[in-house]
Coordinates of C-alpha atoms in Angstrom, one line a residue:
X1 CA -7.9 -44.9 -18.8
X2 CA -9.9 -45.0 -22.1
X3 CA -9.1 -45.6 -25.8
X4 CA -6.8 -48.5 -24.9
X5 CA -6.4 -51.8 -26.7
X6 CA -6.0 -55.4 -25.6
X7 CA -4.8 -58.8 -26.7
X8 CA -4.7 -62.4 -25.3
X9 CA -7.1 -64.6 -23.5
X10 CA -9.1 -64.6 -20.3
X11 CA -6.2 -66.1 -18.4
X12 CA -3.4 -64.5 -20.2
X13 CA -4.6 -61.1 -21.3
X14 CA -2.8 -57.9 -22.1
X15 CA -4.0 -54.2 -21.9
X16 CA -1.9 -51.4 -23.3
X17 CA -1.8 -47.6 -24.1
X18 CA -4.9 -45.4 -23.7
X19 CA -5.7 -41.9 -22.4
X20 CA -5.8 -41.0 -18.7
X21 CA -8.4 -38.5 -17.7
X22 CA -10.7 -36.2 -19.7
X23 CA -9.6 -34.6 -23.0
X24 CA -7.6 -31.5 -22.7
X25 CA -4.3 -30.5 -21.3
X26 CA -2.2 -31.6 -19.7
X27 CA -1.5 -34.4 -22.2
X28 CA -1.9 -37.8 -20.5
X29 CA -1.2 -40.3 -23.4
X30 CA -0.6 -43.5 -21.7
X31 CA 2.4 -46.0 -22.5
X32 CA 1.2 -48.4 -19.7
X33 CA 1.1 -52.1 -20.3
X34 CA -0.7 -54.5 -17.9
X35 CA -0.8 -58.3 -17.9
X36 CA -3.7 -60.3 -16.6
X37 CA -3.4 -64.0 -15.3
X38 CA -7.0 -64.8 -14.9
X39 CA -7.3 -63.2 -11.4
X40 CA -5.1 -60.1 -11.2
X41 CA -3.3 -57.4 -13.2
X42 CA 0.5 -56.8 -13.0
X43 CA 2.7 -54.2 -14.8
X44 CA 4.4 -55.1 -18.1
X45 CA 6.9 -53.4 -20.1
X46 CA 6.0 -49.8 -21.1
X47 CA 5.4 -48.9 -24.7
X48 CA 7.8 -46.7 -26.5
X49 CA 5.2 -44.1 -27.4
X50 CA 2.0 -43.3 -25.3
X51 CA -1.1 -43.1 -27.4
X52 CA -4.8 -43.9 -27.5
X53 CA -7.5 -45.0 -30.1
X54 CA -5.0 -47.5 -31.6
X55 CA -5.3 -50.9 -33.0
X56 CA -4.2 -54.2 -31.3
X57 CA -3.8 -57.9 -32.0
X58 CA -2.1 -61.0 -30.9
X59 CA -1.5 -62.6 -27.5
X60 CA 0.1 -61.7 -24.1
X61 CA 3.5 -62.9 -25.4
X62 CA 3.2 -61.9 -29.0
X63 CA 1.1 -58.7 -29.3
X64 CA 1.0 -55.9 -31.8
X65 CA 0.0 -52.2 -31.2
X66 CA -0.4 -49.9 -34.3
X67 CA -1.7 -46.5 -35.3
X68 CA -3.6 -44.4 -32.9
X69 CA -3.4 -40.8 -31.8
X70 CA -1.2 -38.6 -29.5
X71 CA -3.1 -35.8 -27.9
X72 CA -2.9 -33.0 -29.0
X73 CA -1.0 -34.1 -32.1
X74 CA -1.8 -36.0 -35.2
X75 CA -2.7 -39.6 -36.1
X76 CA 0.1 -42.1 -36.0
X77 CA 1.7 -44.8 -38.3
X78 CA 3.9 -46.3 -35.6
X79 CA 3.8 -50.1 -34.8
X80 CA 5.2 -51.8 -31.7
X81 CA 5.6 -55.5 -31.1
X82 CA 5.4 -57.1 -27.6
X83 CA 7.3 -60.3 -26.6
X84 CA 5.8 -60.8 -23.1
X85 CA 8.2 -58.3 -21.4
X86 CA 9.1 -55.4 -23.7
X87 CA 7.9 -53.5 -26.7
X88 CA 10.2 -52.9 -29.9
X89 CA 9.5 -50.9 -32.9
X90 CA 7.9 -52.6 -36.0
X91 CA 7.1 -51.6 -39.5
X92 CA 5.1 -48.4 -39.9
X93 CA 1.6 -48.4 -41.3
X94 CA 1.4 -47.2 -44.9
X95 CA -0.8 -44.3 -43.7
X96 CA -1.5 -42.7 -40.4
X97 CA -4.7 -44.0 -38.7
X98 CA -6.8 -43.6 -35.6
X99 CA -9.9 -45.3 -34.2
X100 CA -9.2 -48.4 -36.2
X101 CA -9.7 -52.0 -35.1
X102 CA -7.4 -54.9 -35.4
X103 CA -7.2 -58.7 -35.1
X104 CA -4.8 -61.6 -35.6
X105 CA -3.2 -64.4 -33.7
X106 CA 0.3 -62.9 -33.2
X107 CA 2.6 -59.9 -33.9
X108 CA 3.5 -61.6 -37.2
X109 CA -0.1 -62.2 -38.5
X110 CA -2.3 -59.2 -38.0
X111 CA -5.0 -57.2 -39.7
X112 CA -5.6 -53.4 -39.4
X113 CA -9.2 -52.5 -40.2
X114 CA -10.7 -49.1 -41.0
X115 CA -9.8 -45.6 -40.2
X116 CA -11.7 -42.6 -38.9
X117 CA -12.0 -41.2 -42.5
X118 CA -11.8 -44.3 -44.7
X119 CA -12.2 -48.1 -45.0
X120 CA -8.6 -48.8 -45.7
X121 CA -7.3 -52.1 -44.4
X122 CA -3.7 -53.6 -44.1
X123 CA -2.0 -56.9 -43.2
X124 CA 1.1 -57.3 -41.2
X125 CA 3.6 -60.1 -41.7
X126 CA 6.0 -59.5 -38.7
X127 CA 8.1 -57.0 -40.7
X128 CA 5.9 -54.7 -42.8
X129 CA 2.3 -53.7 -43.6
X130 CA 0.6 -54.1 -46.9
X131 CA -2.5 -52.3 -47.9
X132 CA -5.3 -54.8 -49.1
X133 CA -8.9 -54.6 -50.0
X134 CA -10.8 -51.7 -48.4
X135 CA -14.2 -52.3 -46.5
X136 CA -17.3 -52.2 -48.7
X137 CA -18.7 -49.6 -46.2
X138 CA -16.0 -47.3 -44.8
X139 CA -16.3 -47.1 -41.0
X140 CA -14.3 -46.9 -37.9
X141 CA -14.4 -48.1 -34.2
X142 CA -15.9 -51.4 -35.2
X143 CA -15.0 -54.9 -33.9
X144 CA -12.8 -57.4 -35.8
X145 CA -11.9 -61.1 -35.3
X146 CA -9.8 -63.5 -37.2
X147 CA -6.4 -63.5 -39.1
X148 CA -4.9 -62.1 -42.3
X149 CA -6.5 -65.0 -44.3
X150 CA -9.9 -65.2 -42.7
X151 CA -11.6 -62.4 -40.7
X152 CA -14.8 -60.5 -40.1
X153 CA -15.5 -56.9 -39.0
X154 CA -18.8 -55.8 -37.5
X155 CA -20.5 -52.7 -36.3
X156 CA -18.7 -49.4 -36.3
X157 CA -19.6 -45.9 -37.4
X158 CA -19.4 -43.8 -40.6
X159 CA -17.6 -40.5 -40.7
X160 CA -18.4 -37.6 -40.7
X161 CA -21.1 -37.7 -38.1
X162 CA -22.0 -40.7 -36.1
X163 CA -24.2 -43.2 -38.0
X164 CA -24.0 -46.4 -36.2
X165 CA -23.8 -49.7 -38.3
X166 CA -25.0 -53.3 -37.5
X167 CA -23.5 -54.8 -40.7
X168 CA -20.8 -57.5 -40.9
X169 CA -18.2 -58.0 -43.6
X170 CA -16.0 -61.0 -44.3
X171 CA -12.3 -61.0 -45.4
X172 CA -10.7 -63.9 -47.4
X173 CA -7.2 -62.6 -47.4
X174 CA -7.6 -60.1 -50.3
X175 CA -11.1 -58.7 -50.5
X176 CA -14.1 -57.9 -48.2
X177 CA -17.6 -58.9 -48.9
X178 CA -21.0 -58.4 -47.2
X179 CA -21.8 -61.1 -44.6
X180 CA -25.6 -61.8 -44.1
X181 CA -25.1 -61.8 -40.3
X182 CA -26.1 -58.4 -38.8
X183 CA -25.7 -57.3 -35.2
X184 CA -28.9 -57.0 -33.1
X185 CA -28.0 -53.4 -32.1
X186 CA -26.1 -51.0 -34.4
X187 CA -23.2 -49.5 -32.5
X188 CA -19.5 -48.6 -32.4
X189 CA -16.7 -48.9 -29.9
X190 CA -17.7 -52.4 -28.9
X191 CA -15.0 -54.9 -27.9
X192 CA -14.5 -58.2 -29.5
X193 CA -12.7 -61.5 -29.2
X194 CA -11.3 -64.8 -30.6
X195 CA -11.8 -66.0 -34.2
X196 CA -13.8 -65.4 -37.3
X197 CA -16.2 -68.2 -36.4
X198 CA -16.4 -67.5 -32.7
X199 CA -16.6 -63.8 -32.2
X200 CA -18.0 -61.8 -29.3
X201 CA -19.2 -58.1 -29.3
X202 CA -19.8 -56.5 -26.0
X203 CA -20.7 -53.0 -24.8
X204 CA -20.3 -50.0 -27.3

């Protein structure tokens, strides 16, 4: 499937949601969750709502899924929290969003970054989302690493059209600022990992 999100580490990973097959009917929005132990994948608890192009954060035992899209419907505000075995409903995003990125160490400390049509960002405290400073350059499908108090976002694409970016912005808990580090290749849809100071961007 494609358009899924992940959380966790190389030996305790989590993959969830996504879209199965090419666009178009019949709808194949996935609610699948799979857990990785460093060598193999096993089934985890299914999400309450299948979707794709969502945001994700946290670990295998404390993960967060938020936003996304349900084909052929509209963008979503729904948030779900994972405890290592099952998903439960969390606080809804302040606005519906798709093709966003996310980061954070747990389902009580997460950051939602960007949206297909804006640079809106929000923080999650385990109960509710709060809109915070928007990106200096609005974009979507970038990579993000860090927490609600210290994060970076990198790459992505502007909307409308597809103008790939190589820029990086840093977040201090309230505002975003331009970071001098730029990616070697401007791109979107890359995947990402770990912390603000030890990030990894691959593919895209």
